[in-house]
Amino acid sequence: MRILLFTGKGGVGKTTLAAATAAALAGRGRKTLVVSTDPAHSLGDAFGRALGGEPSEVDTLLHAAQIDTRGLVDSTWRELRQELQAALAGVGLDSLDAEELTVVPGVDELLALTEVQRLAEHGPWETVVVDCGPTAETLRLLALPEAVSGYLSRMFKPGARRTAAAVRRLGAHLESLRTLLTDPATTTVRLVLTPERVVVAEARRTLSSLALRGILVDGLIVNRLMPAPGFWRGAAASWMRTRRAQQNTVLAELADAGFGPEQVKPVEHRAVEPVGLEALQEIAYELYQGLDPLAGNDKGVTPLLRVSESDSGYELRIAVPLHRDSEVDLARVDDDLAVTVDGFRRLIALPEMLRPCRITGAESDAHGLVVSLAGNRGPG
């Protein structure tokens, strides 16, 4: 089973590219499901047909669905919320406090991710392609299993006899979601962007945030590149050459930042909006050149954390891509290291050998952060 998540800044064409990739996978003989968690629900528009919450056939070996998050909130979450309220009341909270604490921000996204997992694990699919919402929503979506799990663990100690079955069930489910997302052999992200500096800057911040969460990005797709100059004629040719030159500059900057041709795939802009299976297959051929869309994506991935000894103690390497304008902050929170990169924060549990140590310095290189630790734990 492979799960491929497509995300990117709103309006960059991720839905079309997710649909095209799914069509290409099915065309190579894989049973493929493409499913949208984007509230905008444009996946059906890409295929030129109506889609519902359950998979429907688009073509041989290709099915598609659009998740109705509001419907999930109205059904699934209502029952679980009632169980959690009872559990909270059982540990001494009155009914009003219990009701307030079970209003979990982002529950729609959490349920959407749960539905993706259900479809992936209970269907006949070999590959599930997910058209996620815009980048900010996707980052919130992918952070929720860990965040809510931490929220529950602080409220209920794992061994407490009064911990309700609902809490244990939700905690186990969140852990299974987190495992699903952070297993690079199962789940990877494909980031879609357009060749514009503002969009590329957001994409680079997204790469940092996903790396902090241990989620592998296996490729970048640069969409809506102006066609090659040889096709240009007439009065608009000068404008198009200028625009393509600007886009080439952005592509060169990506290359300078270490993103090679094996990681960055371009797709040219089209005069007509691609709708329907035939148009999507044309895009897929341009994107993958007739090769397997998953080829090369099973390569080993550098672990998020790596510890080595140094003259003064230890070095902790955190594999998170940074650029020269990244804003980075480190703080010690009990036995965790709080890492904030460009506003995205994650608590990283320190390996046991480092918990008695204190932070003495930090620097960055092409591969991420290197944190120096020494001595017994103190102010860091």
JSON list of C-alpha atoms in Angstrom, two decimals, residues 92-295:
[
{"chain": "A", "resi": 92, "resn": "GLY", "atom": "CA", "xyz": [-13.87, 15.21, 38.52]},
{"chain": "A", "resi": 93, "resn": "LEU", "atom": "CA", "xyz": [-14.82, 17.84, 35.94]},
{"chain": "A", "resi": 94, "resn": "ASP", "atom": "CA", "xyz": [-18.33, 19.21, 35.98]},
{"chain": "A", "resi": 95, "resn": "SER", "atom": "CA", "xyz": [-20.50, 18.85, 32.90]},
{"chain": "A", "resi": 96, "resn": "LEU", "atom": "CA", "xyz": [-19.88, 22.40, 31.62]},
{"chain": "A", "resi": 97, "resn": "ASP", "atom": "CA", "xyz": [-16.08, 22.06, 31.77]},
{"chain": "A", "resi": 98, "resn": "ALA", "atom": "CA", "xyz": [-16.27, 18.62, 30.18]},
{"chain": "A", "resi": 99, "resn": "GLU", "atom": "CA", "xyz": [-18.33, 19.99, 27.29]},
{"chain": "A", "resi": 100, "resn": "GLU", "atom": "CA", "xyz": [-15.87, 22.84, 26.66]},
{"chain": "A", "resi": 101, "resn": "LEU", "atom": "CA", "xyz": [-12.83, 20.54, 26.70]},
{"chain": "A", "resi": 102, "resn": "THR", "atom": "CA", "xyz": [-14.30, 18.23, 24.06]},
{"chain": "A", "resi": 103, "resn": "VAL", "atom": "CA", "xyz": [-14.59, 21.05, 21.49]},
{"chain": "A", "resi": 104, "resn": "VAL", "atom": "CA", "xyz": [-11.32, 20.12, 19.76]},
{"chain": "A", "resi": 105, "resn": "PRO", "atom": "CA", "xyz": [-10.11, 22.67, 17.18]},
{"chain": "A", "resi": 106, "resn": "GLY", "atom": "CA", "xyz": [-9.55, 21.10, 13.77]},
{"chain": "A", "resi": 107, "resn": "VAL", "atom": "CA", "xyz": [-11.74, 18.09, 14.40]},
{"chain": "A", "resi": 108, "resn": "ASP", "atom": "CA", "xyz": [-13.04, 18.26, 10.80]},
{"chain": "A", "resi": 109, "resn": "GLU", "atom": "CA", "xyz": [-9.50, 17.77, 9.46]},
{"chain": "A", "resi": 110, "resn": "LEU", "atom": "CA", "xyz": [-8.86, 14.98, 11.98]},
{"chain": "A", "resi": 111, "resn": "LEU", "atom": "CA", "xyz": [-11.96, 13.13, 10.84]},
{"chain": "A", "resi": 112, "resn": "ALA", "atom": "CA", "xyz": [-10.99, 13.65, 7.19]},
{"chain": "A", "resi": 113, "resn": "LEU", "atom": "CA", "xyz": [-7.64, 12.00, 7.89]},
{"chain": "A", "resi": 114, "resn": "THR", "atom": "CA", "xyz": [-9.41, 9.19, 9.72]},
{"chain": "A", "resi": 115, "resn": "GLU", "atom": "CA", "xyz": [-11.63, 8.64, 6.68]},
{"chain": "A", "resi": 116, "resn": "VAL", "atom": "CA", "xyz": [-8.58, 8.48, 4.40]},
{"chain": "A", "resi": 117, "resn": "GLN", "atom": "CA", "xyz": [-7.13, 5.81, 6.66]},
{"chain": "A", "resi": 118, "resn": "ARG", "atom": "CA", "xyz": [-10.41, 3.87, 6.62]},
{"chain": "A", "resi": 119, "resn": "LEU", "atom": "CA", "xyz": [-10.62, 3.94, 2.84]},
{"chain": "A", "resi": 120, "resn": "ALA", "atom": "CA", "xyz": [-6.96, 3.00, 2.47]},
{"chain": "A", "resi": 121, "resn": "GLU", "atom": "CA", "xyz": [-7.06, 0.06, 4.87]},
{"chain": "A", "resi": 122, "resn": "HIS", "atom": "CA", "xyz": [-10.44, -1.41, 3.97]},
{"chain": "A", "resi": 123, "resn": "GLY", "atom": "CA", "xyz": [-10.45, -1.07, 0.19]},
{"chain": "A", "resi": 124, "resn": "PRO", "atom": "CA", "xyz": [-8.73, -3.09, -2.53]},
{"chain": "A", "resi": 125, "resn": "TRP", "atom": "CA", "xyz": [-6.40, -0.19, -3.40]},
{"chain": "A", "resi": 126, "resn": "GLU", "atom": "CA", "xyz": [-2.69, -0.58, -4.03]},
{"chain": "A", "resi": 127, "resn": "THR", "atom": "CA", "xyz": [-2.23, 3.20, -4.11]},
{"chain": "A", "resi": 128, "resn": "VAL", "atom": "CA", "xyz": [-4.24, 6.02, -2.53]},
{"chain": "A", "resi": 129, "resn": "VAL", "atom": "CA", "xyz": [-3.66, 9.54, -3.88]},
{"chain": "A", "resi": 130, "resn": "VAL", "atom": "CA", "xyz": [-4.93, 12.29, -1.56]},
{"chain": "A", "resi": 131, "resn": "ASP", "atom": "CA", "xyz": [-5.80, 15.77, -2.82]},
{"chain": "A", "resi": 132, "resn": "CYS", "atom": "CA", "xyz": [-5.26, 17.73, 0.40]},
{"chain": "A", "resi": 133, "resn": "GLY", "atom": "CA", "xyz": [-6.38, 21.28, 1.11]},
{"chain": "A", "resi": 134, "resn": "PRO", "atom": "CA", "xyz": [-4.07, 24.30, 0.77]},
{"chain": "A", "resi": 135, "resn": "THR", "atom": "CA", "xyz": [-0.73, 24.13, 2.55]},
{"chain": "A", "resi": 136, "resn": "ALA", "atom": "CA", "xyz": [-1.75, 25.75, 5.85]},
{"chain": "A", "resi": 137, "resn": "GLU", "atom": "CA", "xyz": [-4.73, 23.41, 6.22]},
{"chain": "A", "resi": 138, "resn": "THR", "atom": "CA", "xyz": [-2.59, 20.40, 5.33]},
{"chain": "A", "resi": 139, "resn": "LEU", "atom": "CA", "xyz": [0.05, 21.27, 7.92]},
{"chain": "A", "resi": 140, "resn": "ARG", "atom": "CA", "xyz": [-2.67, 21.58, 10.54]},
{"chain": "A", "resi": 141, "resn": "LEU", "atom": "CA", "xyz": [-4.16, 18.28, 9.36]},
{"chain": "A", "resi": 142, "resn": "LEU", "atom": "CA", "xyz": [-0.86, 16.42, 9.60]},
{"chain": "A", "resi": 143, "resn": "ALA", "atom": "CA", "xyz": [-0.04, 17.90, 13.02]},
{"chain": "A", "resi": 144, "resn": "LEU", "atom": "CA", "xyz": [-3.37, 16.94, 14.60]},
{"chain": "A", "resi": 145, "resn": "PRO", "atom": "CA", "xyz": [-2.74, 13.27, 15.51]},
{"chain": "A", "resi": 146, "resn": "GLU", "atom": "CA", "xyz": [0.34, 14.19, 17.54]},
{"chain": "A", "resi": 147, "resn": "ALA", "atom": "CA", "xyz": [-1.21, 17.35, 19.03]},
{"chain": "A", "resi": 148, "resn": "VAL", "atom": "CA", "xyz": [-4.49, 15.75, 20.14]},
{"chain": "A", "resi": 149, "resn": "SER", "atom": "CA", "xyz": [-2.69, 12.66, 21.41]},
{"chain": "A", "resi": 150, "resn": "GLY", "atom": "CA", "xyz": [-0.52, 14.90, 23.60]},
{"chain": "A", "resi": 151, "resn": "TYR", "atom": "CA", "xyz": [-3.60, 16.76, 24.78]},
{"chain": "A", "resi": 152, "resn": "LEU", "atom": "CA", "xyz": [-5.24, 13.51, 25.89]},
{"chain": "A", "resi": 153, "resn": "SER", "atom": "CA", "xyz": [-2.11, 12.11, 27.53]},
{"chain": "A", "resi": 154, "resn": "ARG", "atom": "CA", "xyz": [-1.83, 15.21, 29.72]},
{"chain": "A", "resi": 155, "resn": "MET", "atom": "CA", "xyz": [-5.46, 14.86, 30.80]},
{"chain": "A", "resi": 156, "resn": "PHE", "atom": "CA", "xyz": [-5.41, 11.10, 31.39]},
{"chain": "A", "resi": 157, "resn": "LYS", "atom": "CA", "xyz": [-2.44, 9.16, 32.69]},
{"chain": "A", "resi": 158, "resn": "PRO", "atom": "CA", "xyz": [-2.07, 5.97, 30.62]},
{"chain": "A", "resi": 159, "resn": "GLY", "atom": "CA", "xyz": [-2.37, 3.57, 33.56]},
{"chain": "A", "resi": 160, "resn": "ALA", "atom": "CA", "xyz": [-5.17, 5.32, 35.40]},
{"chain": "A", "resi": 161, "resn": "ARG", "atom": "CA", "xyz": [-8.05, 3.00, 36.24]},
{"chain": "A", "resi": 162, "resn": "ARG", "atom": "CA", "xyz": [-10.60, 5.73, 35.61]},
{"chain": "A", "resi": 163, "resn": "THR", "atom": "CA", "xyz": [-9.42, 6.37, 32.07]},
{"chain": "A", "resi": 164, "resn": "ALA", "atom": "CA", "xyz": [-12.43, 5.73, 29.88]},
{"chain": "A", "resi": 165, "resn": "ALA", "atom": "CA", "xyz": [-12.49, 3.26, 27.04]},
{"chain": "A", "resi": 166, "resn": "ALA", "atom": "CA", "xyz": [-13.30, 6.12, 24.67]},
{"chain": "A", "resi": 167, "resn": "VAL", "atom": "CA", "xyz": [-10.07, 7.91, 25.61]},
{"chain": "A", "resi": 168, "resn": "ARG", "atom": "CA", "xyz": [-7.98, 4.77, 25.20]},
{"chain": "A", "resi": 169, "resn": "ARG", "atom": "CA", "xyz": [-9.64, 4.05, 21.88]},
{"chain": "A", "resi": 170, "resn": "LEU", "atom": "CA", "xyz": [-9.08, 7.58, 20.58]},
{"chain": "A", "resi": 171, "resn": "GLY", "atom": "CA", "xyz": [-5.46, 7.57, 21.79]},
{"chain": "A", "resi": 172, "resn": "ALA", "atom": "CA", "xyz": [-4.73, 4.28, 20.02]},
{"chain": "A", "resi": 173, "resn": "HIS", "atom": "CA", "xyz": [-6.37, 5.55, 16.87]},
{"chain": "A", "resi": 174, "resn": "LEU", "atom": "CA", "xyz": [-4.34, 8.77, 16.90]},
{"chain": "A", "resi": 175, "resn": "GLU", "atom": "CA", "xyz": [-1.15, 6.79, 17.35]},
{"chain": "A", "resi": 176, "resn": "SER", "atom": "CA", "xyz": [-2.03, 4.63, 14.34]},
{"chain": "A", "resi": 177, "resn": "LEU", "atom": "CA", "xyz": [-2.63, 7.78, 12.28]},
{"chain": "A", "resi": 178, "resn": "ARG", "atom": "CA", "xyz": [0.72, 9.23, 13.35]},
{"chain": "A", "resi": 179, "resn": "THR", "atom": "CA", "xyz": [2.47, 5.97, 12.43]},
{"chain": "A", "resi": 180, "resn": "LEU", "atom": "CA", "xyz": [0.75, 5.91, 9.04]},
{"chain": "A", "resi": 181, "resn": "LEU", "atom": "CA", "xyz": [1.87, 9.45, 8.24]},
{"chain": "A", "resi": 182, "resn": "THR", "atom": "CA", "xyz": [5.48, 9.12, 9.35]},
{"chain": "A", "resi": 183, "resn": "ASP", "atom": "CA", "xyz": [6.29, 5.78, 7.70]},
{"chain": "A", "resi": 184, "resn": "PRO", "atom": "CA", "xyz": [8.18, 6.77, 4.52]},
{"chain": "A", "resi": 185, "resn": "ALA", "atom": "CA", "xyz": [7.64, 3.30, 3.06]},
{"chain": "A", "resi": 186, "resn": "THR", "atom": "CA", "xyz": [3.89, 3.97, 3.14]},
{"chain": "A", "resi": 187, "resn": "THR", "atom": "CA", "xyz": [3.22, 7.71, 3.01]},
{"chain": "A", "resi": 188, "resn": "THR", "atom": "CA", "xyz": [4.96, 10.55, 1.19]},
{"chain": "A", "resi": 189, "resn": "VAL", "atom": "CA", "xyz": [4.03, 14.10, 0.23]},
{"chain": "A", "resi": 190, "resn": "ARG", "atom": "CA", "xyz": [4.32, 15.67, -3.22]},
{"chain": "A", "resi": 191, "resn": "LEU", "atom": "CA", "xyz": [4.48, 19.46, -3.03]},
{"chain": "A", "resi": 192, "resn": "VAL", "atom": "CA", "xyz": [2.97, 21.48, -5.90]},
{"chain": "A", "resi": 193, "resn": "LEU", "atom": "CA", "xyz": [4.08, 25.05, -6.58]},
{"chain": "A", "resi": 194, "resn": "THR", "atom": "CA", "xyz": [4.16, 27.60, -9.37]},
{"chain": "A", "resi": 195, "resn": "PRO", "atom": "CA", "xyz": [7.45, 29.25, -10.46]},
{"chain": "A", "resi": 196, "resn": "GLU", "atom": "CA", "xyz": [6.97, 32.43, -8.41]},
{"chain": "A", "resi": 197, "resn": "ARG", "atom": "CA", "xyz": [9.20, 33.58, -5.56]},
{"chain": "A", "resi": 198, "resn": "VAL", "atom": "CA", "xyz": [6.36, 34.04, -3.05]},
{"chain": "A", "resi": 199, "resn": "VAL", "atom": "CA", "xyz": [5.06, 30.53, -3.74]},
{"chain": "A", "resi": 200, "resn": "VAL", "atom": "CA", "xyz": [8.54, 28.99, -3.58]},
{"chain": "A", "resi": 201, "resn": "ALA", "atom": "CA", "xyz": [9.20, 30.72, -0.24]},
{"chain": "A", "resi": 202, "resn": "GLU", "atom": "CA", "xyz": [6.04, 29.16, 1.20]},
{"chain": "A", "resi": 203, "resn": "ALA", "atom": "CA", "xyz": [6.98, 25.78, -0.25]},
{"chain": "A", "resi": 204, "resn": "ARG", "atom": "CA", "xyz": [10.36, 25.90, 1.46]},
{"chain": "A", "resi": 205, "resn": "ARG", "atom": "CA", "xyz": [8.71, 26.70, 4.80]},
{"chain": "A", "resi": 206, "resn": "THR", "atom": "CA", "xyz": [6.38, 23.78, 4.22]},
{"chain": "A", "resi": 207, "resn": "LEU", "atom": "CA", "xyz": [9.36, 21.48, 3.62]},
{"chain": "A", "resi": 208, "resn": "SER", "atom": "CA", "xyz": [10.80, 22.53, 6.98]},
{"chain": "A", "resi": 209, "resn": "SER", "atom": "CA", "xyz": [7.52, 21.98, 8.80]},
{"chain": "A", "resi": 210, "resn": "LEU", "atom": "CA", "xyz": [6.92, 18.54, 7.27]},
{"chain": "A", "resi": 211, "resn": "ALA", "atom": "CA", "xyz": [10.48, 17.47, 8.08]},
{"chain": "A", "resi": 212, "resn": "LEU", "atom": "CA", "xyz": [9.93, 18.49, 11.71]},
{"chain": "A", "resi": 213, "resn": "ARG", "atom": "CA", "xyz": [6.95, 16.16, 11.80]},
{"chain": "A", "resi": 214, "resn": "GLY", "atom": "CA", "xyz": [8.95, 13.30, 10.30]},
{"chain": "A", "resi": 215, "resn": "ILE", "atom": "CA", "xyz": [6.94, 13.31, 7.05]},
{"chain": "A", "resi": 216, "resn": "LEU", "atom": "CA", "xyz": [8.85, 12.66, 3.83]},
{"chain": "A", "resi": 217, "resn": "VAL", "atom": "CA", "xyz": [8.44, 14.94, 0.79]},
{"chain": "A", "resi": 218, "resn": "ASP", "atom": "CA", "xyz": [9.42, 12.81, -2.21]},
{"chain": "A", "resi": 219, "resn": "GLY", "atom": "CA", "xyz": [9.23, 15.48, -4.91]},
{"chain": "A", "resi": 220, "resn": "LEU", "atom": "CA", "xyz": [8.31, 18.98, -6.03]},
{"chain": "A", "resi": 221, "resn": "ILE", "atom": "CA", "xyz": [6.10, 19.69, -9.04]},
{"chain": "A", "resi": 222, "resn": "VAL", "atom": "CA", "xyz": [6.50, 23.12, -10.63]},
{"chain": "A", "resi": 223, "resn": "ASN", "atom": "CA", "xyz": [3.22, 23.75, -12.41]},
{"chain": "A", "resi": 224, "resn": "ARG", "atom": "CA", "xyz": [2.14, 26.29, -15.05]},
{"chain": "A", "resi": 225, "resn": "LEU", "atom": "CA", "xyz": [5.52, 26.92, -16.62]},
{"chain": "A", "resi": 226, "resn": "MET", "atom": "CA", "xyz": [5.22, 29.07, -19.76]},
{"chain": "A", "resi": 227, "resn": "PRO", "atom": "CA", "xyz": [5.66, 26.95, -22.94]},
{"chain": "A", "resi": 228, "resn": "ALA", "atom": "CA", "xyz": [9.03, 26.77, -24.67]},
{"chain": "A", "resi": 229, "resn": "PRO", "atom": "CA", "xyz": [9.88, 29.91, -26.76]},
{"chain": "A", "resi": 230, "resn": "GLY", "atom": "CA", "xyz": [9.79, 28.08, -30.08]},
{"chain": "A", "resi": 231, "resn": "PHE", "atom": "CA", "xyz": [5.98, 28.02, -30.01]},
{"chain": "A", "resi": 232, "resn": "TRP", "atom": "CA", "xyz": [5.50, 31.76, -29.52]},
{"chain": "A", "resi": 233, "resn": "ARG", "atom": "CA", "xyz": [4.26, 34.01, -32.32]},
{"chain": "A", "resi": 234, "resn": "GLY", "atom": "CA", "xyz": [2.62, 37.40, -32.59]},
{"chain": "A", "resi": 235, "resn": "ALA", "atom": "CA", "xyz": [2.48, 40.49, -30.37]},
{"chain": "A", "resi": 236, "resn": "ALA", "atom": "CA", "xyz": [2.34, 38.56, -27.11]},
{"chain": "A", "resi": 237, "resn": "ALA", "atom": "CA", "xyz": [5.67, 36.80, -27.74]},
{"chain": "A", "resi": 238, "resn": "SER", "atom": "CA", "xyz": [7.78, 39.44, -25.98]},
{"chain": "A", "resi": 239, "resn": "TRP", "atom": "CA", "xyz": [5.64, 39.33, -22.84]},
{"chain": "A", "resi": 240, "resn": "MET", "atom": "CA", "xyz": [5.78, 35.53, -22.79]},
{"chain": "A", "resi": 241, "resn": "ARG", "atom": "CA", "xyz": [9.57, 35.49, -23.19]},
{"chain": "A", "resi": 242, "resn": "THR", "atom": "CA", "xyz": [9.92, 37.89, -20.27]},
{"chain": "A", "resi": 243, "resn": "ARG", "atom": "CA", "xyz": [7.61, 35.78, -18.12]},
{"chain": "A", "resi": 244, "resn": "ARG", "atom": "CA", "xyz": [9.45, 32.55, -18.99]},
{"chain": "A", "resi": 245, "resn": "ALA", "atom": "CA", "xyz": [12.78, 34.20, -18.20]},
{"chain": "A", "resi": 246, "resn": "GLN", "atom": "CA", "xyz": [11.48, 35.14, -14.73]},
{"chain": "A", "resi": 247, "resn": "GLN", "atom": "CA", "xyz": [10.28, 31.60, -14.19]},
{"chain": "A", "resi": 248, "resn": "ASN", "atom": "CA", "xyz": [13.64, 30.19, -15.28]},
{"chain": "A", "resi": 249, "resn": "THR", "atom": "CA", "xyz": [15.30, 32.40, -12.67]},
{"chain": "A", "resi": 250, "resn": "VAL", "atom": "CA", "xyz": [13.10, 30.88, -9.96]},
{"chain": "A", "resi": 251, "resn": "LEU", "atom": "CA", "xyz": [13.90, 27.36, -11.21]},
{"chain": "A", "resi": 252, "resn": "ALA", "atom": "CA", "xyz": [17.62, 28.19, -11.09]},
{"chain": "A", "resi": 253, "resn": "GLU", "atom": "CA", "xyz": [17.22, 29.35, -7.49]},
{"chain": "A", "resi": 254, "resn": "LEU", "atom": "CA", "xyz": [15.60, 26.04, -6.62]},
{"chain": "A", "resi": 255, "resn": "ALA", "atom": "CA", "xyz": [18.55, 24.23, -8.22]},
{"chain": "A", "resi": 256, "resn": "ASP", "atom": "CA", "xyz": [21.00, 26.41, -6.27]},
{"chain": "A", "resi": 257, "resn": "ALA", "atom": "CA", "xyz": [19.17, 25.45, -3.08]},
{"chain": "A", "resi": 258, "resn": "GLY", "atom": "CA", "xyz": [19.94, 21.79, -3.75]},
{"chain": "A", "resi": 259, "resn": "PHE", "atom": "CA", "xyz": [16.76, 20.64, -5.51]},
{"chain": "A", "resi": 260, "resn": "GLY", "atom": "CA", "xyz": [17.98, 18.71, -8.54]},
{"chain": "A", "resi": 261, "resn": "PRO", "atom": "CA", "xyz": [16.07, 17.57, -11.65]},
{"chain": "A", "resi": 262, "resn": "GLU", "atom": "CA", "xyz": [15.30, 14.22, -10.02]},
{"chain": "A", "resi": 263, "resn": "GLN", "atom": "CA", "xyz": [13.35, 16.10, -7.32]},
{"chain": "A", "resi": 264, "resn": "VAL", "atom": "CA", "xyz": [11.73, 18.90, -9.35]},
{"chain": "A", "resi": 265, "resn": "LYS", "atom": "CA", "xyz": [9.33, 18.06, -12.17]},
{"chain": "A", "resi": 266, "resn": "PRO", "atom": "CA", "xyz": [7.99, 20.87, -14.44]},
{"chain": "A", "resi": 267, "resn": "VAL", "atom": "CA", "xyz": [4.56, 20.98, -16.07]},
{"chain": "A", "resi": 268, "resn": "GLU", "atom": "CA", "xyz": [3.77, 23.57, -18.75]},
{"chain": "A", "resi": 269, "resn": "HIS", "atom": "CA", "xyz": [0.77, 25.87, -18.65]},
{"chain": "A", "resi": 270, "resn": "ARG", "atom": "CA", "xyz": [-2.08, 24.97, -20.97]},
{"chain": "A", "resi": 271, "resn": "ALA", "atom": "CA", "xyz": [-4.35, 27.26, -22.94]},
{"chain": "A", "resi": 272, "resn": "VAL", "atom": "CA", "xyz": [-7.39, 25.09, -22.12]},
{"chain": "A", "resi": 273, "resn": "GLU", "atom": "CA", "xyz": [-8.31, 23.91, -18.64]},
{"chain": "A", "resi": 274, "resn": "PRO", "atom": "CA", "xyz": [-7.61, 20.14, -18.42]},
{"chain": "A", "resi": 275, "resn": "VAL", "atom": "CA", "xyz": [-10.90, 18.37, -17.66]},
{"chain": "A", "resi": 276, "resn": "GLY", "atom": "CA", "xyz": [-11.62, 14.69, -18.13]},
{"chain": "A", "resi": 277, "resn": "LEU", "atom": "CA", "xyz": [-9.55, 11.54, -18.14]},
{"chain": "A", "resi": 278, "resn": "GLU", "atom": "CA", "xyz": [-7.91, 12.06, -21.54]},
{"chain": "A", "resi": 279, "resn": "ALA", "atom": "CA", "xyz": [-6.65, 15.56, -20.67]},
{"chain": "A", "resi": 280, "resn": "LEU", "atom": "CA", "xyz": [-5.39, 14.34, -17.29]},
{"chain": "A", "resi": 281, "resn": "GLN", "atom": "CA", "xyz": [-3.50, 11.47, -18.92]},
{"chain": "A", "resi": 282, "resn": "GLU", "atom": "CA", "xyz": [-1.77, 13.97, -21.22]},
{"chain": "A", "resi": 283, "resn": "ILE", "atom": "CA", "xyz": [-0.59, 15.95, -18.19]},
{"chain": "A", "resi": 284, "resn": "ALA", "atom": "CA", "xyz": [0.58, 12.75, -16.51]},
{"chain": "A", "resi": 285, "resn": "TYR", "atom": "CA", "xyz": [2.66, 11.82, -19.56]},
{"chain": "A", "resi": 286, "resn": "GLU", "atom": "CA", "xyz": [4.35, 15.21, -19.57]},
{"chain": "A", "resi": 287, "resn": "LEU", "atom": "CA", "xyz": [4.96, 14.98, -15.83]},
{"chain": "A", "resi": 288, "resn": "TYR", "atom": "CA", "xyz": [6.29, 11.42, -15.63]},
{"chain": "A", "resi": 289, "resn": "GLN", "atom": "CA", "xyz": [7.44, 10.84, -19.23]},
{"chain": "A", "resi": 290, "resn": "GLY", "atom": "CA", "xyz": [5.73, 7.46, -19.34]},
{"chain": "A", "resi": 291, "resn": "LEU", "atom": "CA", "xyz": [7.61, 6.22, -16.25]},
{"chain": "A", "resi": 292, "resn": "ASP", "atom": "CA", "xyz": [6.12, 4.93, -13.01]},
{"chain": "A", "resi": 293, "resn": "PRO", "atom": "CA", "xyz": [4.98, 7.95, -10.91]},
{"chain": "A", "resi": 294, "resn": "LEU", "atom": "CA", "xyz": [6.28, 6.15, -7.81]},
{"chain": "A", "resi": 295, "resn": "ALA", "atom": "CA", "xyz": [9.69, 5.22, -9.29]}
]
